CSV table of C-alpha atoms in Angstrom, one decimal:
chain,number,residue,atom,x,y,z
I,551,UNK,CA,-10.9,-16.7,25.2
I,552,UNK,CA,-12.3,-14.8,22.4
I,553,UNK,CA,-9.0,-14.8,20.3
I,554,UNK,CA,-6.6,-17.3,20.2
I,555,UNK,CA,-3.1,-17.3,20.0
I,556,UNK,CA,-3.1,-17.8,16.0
I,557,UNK,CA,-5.2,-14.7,16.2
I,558,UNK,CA,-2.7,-12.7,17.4
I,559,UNK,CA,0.0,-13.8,15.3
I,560,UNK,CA,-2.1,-13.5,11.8
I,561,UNK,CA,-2.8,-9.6,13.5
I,562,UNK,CA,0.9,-9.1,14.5
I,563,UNK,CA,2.1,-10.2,10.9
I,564,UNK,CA,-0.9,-7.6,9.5
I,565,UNK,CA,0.4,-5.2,11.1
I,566,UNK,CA,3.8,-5.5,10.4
I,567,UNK,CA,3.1,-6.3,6.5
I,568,UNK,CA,1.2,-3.2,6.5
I,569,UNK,CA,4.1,-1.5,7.9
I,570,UNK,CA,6.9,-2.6,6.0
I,571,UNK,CA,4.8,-1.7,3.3
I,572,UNK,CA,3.6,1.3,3.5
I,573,UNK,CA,7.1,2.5,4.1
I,574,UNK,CA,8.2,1.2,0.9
I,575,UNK,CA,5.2,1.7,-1.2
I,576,UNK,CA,6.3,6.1,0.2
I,577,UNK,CA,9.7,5.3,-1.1
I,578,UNK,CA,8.8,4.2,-4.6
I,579,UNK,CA,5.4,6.7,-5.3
I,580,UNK,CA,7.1,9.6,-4.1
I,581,UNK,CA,9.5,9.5,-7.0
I,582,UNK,CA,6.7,7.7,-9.3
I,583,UNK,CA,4.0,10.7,-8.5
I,584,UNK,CA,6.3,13.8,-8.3
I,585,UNK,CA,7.2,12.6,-11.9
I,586,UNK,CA,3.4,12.5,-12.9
I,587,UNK,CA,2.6,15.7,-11.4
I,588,UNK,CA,5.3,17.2,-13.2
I,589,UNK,CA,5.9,15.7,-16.9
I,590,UNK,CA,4.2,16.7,-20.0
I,591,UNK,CA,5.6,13.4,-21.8
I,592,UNK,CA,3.3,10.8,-23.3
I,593,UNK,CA,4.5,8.3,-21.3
I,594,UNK,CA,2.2,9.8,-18.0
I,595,UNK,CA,-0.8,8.2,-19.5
I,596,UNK,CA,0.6,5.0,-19.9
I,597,UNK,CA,2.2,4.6,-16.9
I,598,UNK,CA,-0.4,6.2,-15.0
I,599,UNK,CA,-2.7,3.2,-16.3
I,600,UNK,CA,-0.3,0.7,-14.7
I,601,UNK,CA,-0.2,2.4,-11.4
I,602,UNK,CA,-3.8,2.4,-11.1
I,603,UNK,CA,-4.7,-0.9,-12.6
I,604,UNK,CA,-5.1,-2.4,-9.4
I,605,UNK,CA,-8.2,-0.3,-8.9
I,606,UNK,CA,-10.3,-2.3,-11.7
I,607,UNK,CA,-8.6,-5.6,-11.5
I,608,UNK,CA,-9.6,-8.4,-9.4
I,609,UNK,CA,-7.3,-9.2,-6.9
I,610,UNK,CA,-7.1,-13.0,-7.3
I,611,UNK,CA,-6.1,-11.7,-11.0
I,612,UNK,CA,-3.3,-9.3,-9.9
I,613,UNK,CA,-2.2,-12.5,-7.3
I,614,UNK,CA,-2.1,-15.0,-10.0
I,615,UNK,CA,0.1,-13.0,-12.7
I,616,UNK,CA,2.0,-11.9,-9.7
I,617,UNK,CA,2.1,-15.9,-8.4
I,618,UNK,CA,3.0,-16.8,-12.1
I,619,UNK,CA,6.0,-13.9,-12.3
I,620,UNK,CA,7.4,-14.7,-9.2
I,621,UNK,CA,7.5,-18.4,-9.9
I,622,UNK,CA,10.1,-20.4,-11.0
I,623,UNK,CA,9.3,-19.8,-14.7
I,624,UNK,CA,8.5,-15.7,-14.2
I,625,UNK,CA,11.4,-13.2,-14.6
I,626,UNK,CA,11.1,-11.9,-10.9
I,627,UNK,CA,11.4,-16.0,-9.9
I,628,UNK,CA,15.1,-16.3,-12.1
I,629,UNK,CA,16.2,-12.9,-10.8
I,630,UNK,CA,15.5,-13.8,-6.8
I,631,UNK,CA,16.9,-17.3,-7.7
I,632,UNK,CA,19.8,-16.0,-9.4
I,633,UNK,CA,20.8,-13.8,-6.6
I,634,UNK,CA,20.5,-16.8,-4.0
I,635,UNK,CA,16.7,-15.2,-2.8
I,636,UNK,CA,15.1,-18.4,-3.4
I,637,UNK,CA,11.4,-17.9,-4.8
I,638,UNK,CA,9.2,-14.9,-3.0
I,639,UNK,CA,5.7,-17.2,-3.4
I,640,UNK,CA,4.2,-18.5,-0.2
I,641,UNK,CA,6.6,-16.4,2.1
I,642,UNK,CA,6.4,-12.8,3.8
I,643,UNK,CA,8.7,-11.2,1.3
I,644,UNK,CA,5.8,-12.4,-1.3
I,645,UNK,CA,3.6,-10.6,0.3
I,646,UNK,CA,5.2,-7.5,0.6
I,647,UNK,CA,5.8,-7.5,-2.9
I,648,UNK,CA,2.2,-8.4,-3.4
I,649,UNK,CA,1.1,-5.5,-0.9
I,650,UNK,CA,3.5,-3.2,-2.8
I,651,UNK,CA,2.0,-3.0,-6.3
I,652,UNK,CA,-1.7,-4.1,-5.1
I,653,UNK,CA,-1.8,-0.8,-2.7
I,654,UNK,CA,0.3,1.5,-5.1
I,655,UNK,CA,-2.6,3.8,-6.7
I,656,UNK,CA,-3.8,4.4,-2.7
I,657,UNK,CA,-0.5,6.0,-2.4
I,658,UNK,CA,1.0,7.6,-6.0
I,659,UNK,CA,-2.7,9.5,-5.9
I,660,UNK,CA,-3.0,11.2,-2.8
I,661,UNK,CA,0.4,12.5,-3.2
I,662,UNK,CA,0.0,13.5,-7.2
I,663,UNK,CA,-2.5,15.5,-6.5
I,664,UNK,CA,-0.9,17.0,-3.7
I,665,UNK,CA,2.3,17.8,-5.8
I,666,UNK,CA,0.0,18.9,-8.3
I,667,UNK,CA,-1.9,21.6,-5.7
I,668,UNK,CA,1.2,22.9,-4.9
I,669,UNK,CA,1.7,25.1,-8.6
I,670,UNK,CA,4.5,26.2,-10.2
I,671,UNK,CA,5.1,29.1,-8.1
I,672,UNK,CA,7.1,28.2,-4.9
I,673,UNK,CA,9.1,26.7,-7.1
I,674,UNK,CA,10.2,29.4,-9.5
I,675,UNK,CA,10.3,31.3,-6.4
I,676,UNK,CA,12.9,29.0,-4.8
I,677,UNK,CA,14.6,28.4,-8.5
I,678,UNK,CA,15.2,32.7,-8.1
I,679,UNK,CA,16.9,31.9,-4.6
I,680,UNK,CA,19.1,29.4,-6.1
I,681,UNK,CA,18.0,26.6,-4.6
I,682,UNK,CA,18.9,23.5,-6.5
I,683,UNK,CA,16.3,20.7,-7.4
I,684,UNK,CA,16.9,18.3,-4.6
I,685,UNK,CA,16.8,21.3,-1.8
I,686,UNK,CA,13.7,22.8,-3.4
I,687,UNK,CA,12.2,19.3,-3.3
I,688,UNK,CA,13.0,18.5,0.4
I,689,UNK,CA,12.9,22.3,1.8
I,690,UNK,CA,9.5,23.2,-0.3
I,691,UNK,CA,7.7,20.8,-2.0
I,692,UNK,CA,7.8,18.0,1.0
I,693,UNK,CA,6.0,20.2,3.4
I,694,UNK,CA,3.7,22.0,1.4
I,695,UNK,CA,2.7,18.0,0.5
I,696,UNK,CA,2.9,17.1,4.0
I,697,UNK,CA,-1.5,16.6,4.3
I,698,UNK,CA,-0.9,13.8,0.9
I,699,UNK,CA,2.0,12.3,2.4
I,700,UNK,CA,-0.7,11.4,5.3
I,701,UNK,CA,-3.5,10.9,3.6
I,702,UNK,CA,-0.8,8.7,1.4
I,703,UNK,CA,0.1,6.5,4.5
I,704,UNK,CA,-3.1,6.1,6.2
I,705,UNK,CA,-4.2,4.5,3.0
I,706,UNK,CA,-1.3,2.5,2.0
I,707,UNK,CA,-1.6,0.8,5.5
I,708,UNK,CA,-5.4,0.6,5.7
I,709,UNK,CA,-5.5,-1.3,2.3
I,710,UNK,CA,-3.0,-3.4,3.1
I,711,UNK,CA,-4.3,-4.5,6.3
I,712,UNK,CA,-8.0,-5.3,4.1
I,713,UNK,CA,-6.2,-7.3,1.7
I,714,UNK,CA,-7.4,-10.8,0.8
I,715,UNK,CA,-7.1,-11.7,-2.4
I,716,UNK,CA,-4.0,-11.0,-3.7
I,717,UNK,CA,-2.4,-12.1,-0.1
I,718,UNK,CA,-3.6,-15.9,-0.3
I,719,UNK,CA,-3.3,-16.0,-4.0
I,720,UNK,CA,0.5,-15.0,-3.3
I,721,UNK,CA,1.8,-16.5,0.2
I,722,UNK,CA,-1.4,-19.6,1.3
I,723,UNK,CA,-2.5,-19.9,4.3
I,724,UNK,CA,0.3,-20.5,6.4
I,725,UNK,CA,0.3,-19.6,9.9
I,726,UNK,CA,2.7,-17.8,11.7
I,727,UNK,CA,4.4,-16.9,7.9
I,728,UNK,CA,1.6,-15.8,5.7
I,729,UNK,CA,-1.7,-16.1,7.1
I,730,UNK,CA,-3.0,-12.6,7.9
I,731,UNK,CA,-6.0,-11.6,9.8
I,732,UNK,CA,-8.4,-11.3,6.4
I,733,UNK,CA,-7.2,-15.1,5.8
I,734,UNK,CA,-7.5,-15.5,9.6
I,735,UNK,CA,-11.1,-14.5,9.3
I,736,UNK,CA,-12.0,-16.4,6.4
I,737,UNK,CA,-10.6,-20.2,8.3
I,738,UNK,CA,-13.0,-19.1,11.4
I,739,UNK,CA,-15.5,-18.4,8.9
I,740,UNK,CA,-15.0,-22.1,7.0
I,741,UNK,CA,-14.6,-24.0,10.3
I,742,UNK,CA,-17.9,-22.3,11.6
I,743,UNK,CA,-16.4,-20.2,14.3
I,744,UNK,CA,-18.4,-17.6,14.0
I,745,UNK,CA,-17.5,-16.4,17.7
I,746,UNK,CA,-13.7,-16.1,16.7
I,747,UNK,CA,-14.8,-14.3,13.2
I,748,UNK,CA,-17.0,-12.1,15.2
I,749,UNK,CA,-14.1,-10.4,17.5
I,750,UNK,CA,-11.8,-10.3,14.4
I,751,UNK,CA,-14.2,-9.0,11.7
I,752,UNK,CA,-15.2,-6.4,14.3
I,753,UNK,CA,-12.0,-5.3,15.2
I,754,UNK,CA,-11.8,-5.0,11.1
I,755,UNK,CA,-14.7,-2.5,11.0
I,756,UNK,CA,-13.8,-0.5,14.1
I,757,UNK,CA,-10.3,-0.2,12.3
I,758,UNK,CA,-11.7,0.8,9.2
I,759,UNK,CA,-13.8,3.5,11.0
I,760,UNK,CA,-11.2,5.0,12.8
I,761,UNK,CA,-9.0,5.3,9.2
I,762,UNK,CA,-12.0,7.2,7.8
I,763,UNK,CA,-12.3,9.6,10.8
I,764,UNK,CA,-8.5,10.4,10.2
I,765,UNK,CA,-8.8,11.1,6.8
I,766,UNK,CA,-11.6,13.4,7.5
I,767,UNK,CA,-9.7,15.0,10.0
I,768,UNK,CA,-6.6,15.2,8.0
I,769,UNK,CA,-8.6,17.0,5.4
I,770,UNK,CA,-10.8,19.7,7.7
I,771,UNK,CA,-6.3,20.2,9.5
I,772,UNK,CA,-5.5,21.0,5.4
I,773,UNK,CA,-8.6,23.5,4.5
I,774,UNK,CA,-7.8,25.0,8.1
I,775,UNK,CA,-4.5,25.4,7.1
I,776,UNK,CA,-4.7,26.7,3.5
């Protein structure tokens, strides 16, 4: 059989890694980039930095000062400890958090520059219809940034799914728990089952190409559209 059973569990915890966070990673940039688009404070540089650092650090770097944090000696270790979470390393919920902050600038981008393209002007013209903040943002803003909100998710779940570093630095190898299908890939690879790496590194590249031709898509839907 050319995948085995731990196959499919390393793809079905992927899959649902890449999930959970892709949904949360829309919950916290959407706030995080409609406030970048939008302030003229000096903090936007700053923080702009930190959302994108993951783009220039190595990912066994971002895993080990996320390892250390989360450890029983980090701040994020005493807090889940505190509140009876018990430590986040070498479990699911690790990796989330892990997948969170690693795939954050793949997110907070597409959709900043989508708030950004939108202008000032349906919103004064909203503002003159007495529309208050919140409606404006979920009557207006939302669907004119509907294309970034895609281009947003495809991402955020496509770079979650290719993650490596970060996800054995943070949660092993441990199957059934941790051990996605980059990790997956990389066991077949050290035991020399090349067959087994074959049918999951392919199915890597055939996913990757089929992200790529929705982006494009996405992109010729929004110049169609505008």
């Amino acid at each position: 059989m050319p995948l085995t059973q731990e196959d499919f569990l390393a793809i079905r915890l992927t899959v649902e890694l890449a999930a959970l966070s892709t949904l949360i990673l829309l919950l916290i940039g959407t706030p995080i980039a409609w406030w970048l688009s939008r302030t003229r404070s000096w903090l936007k540089g700053p923080l702009g930095a930190v959302v994108a650092l993951p783009l220039v650090l190595p990912p066994t770097v971002i895993g080990f000062y996320l390892l250390i944090t989360m450890g029983p000696n980090g701040f994020i270790g005493h807090a889940t400890e505190s509140l009876g979470l018990g430590r986040l390393p070498f479990t699911f919920a690790g990796l989330v958090v892990g997948s969170v902050f690693y795939s954050l600038p793949f997110v907070v981008q597409p959709l900043q520059n989508a708030f950004e393209a939108i202008g000032d002007k349906p919103l004064e013209a909203a503002a003159t219809l007495r529309a208050s903040p919140l409606d404006t943002f979920f009557s207006v803003v939302l669907p004119l940034a509907r294309p970034g909100f895609i281009t947003a998710s495809i991402l955020g779940f496509a770079h979650t799914v290719g993650e490596f570093g970060v996800v054995l630095m943070i949660g092993g190898n441990i199957p059934g728990k941790t051990r996605v299908v980059s990790v997956q890939i990389f066991d077949h690879v050290e035991a020399m089952e090349y067959a087994q790496a074959h049918w999951l590194a392919g199915g890597m590249v055939i996913f990757s190409f089929f992200v790529l031709l929705a982006l494009y898509a996405s992109r010729r839907s929004r110049s169609a559209w505008a």
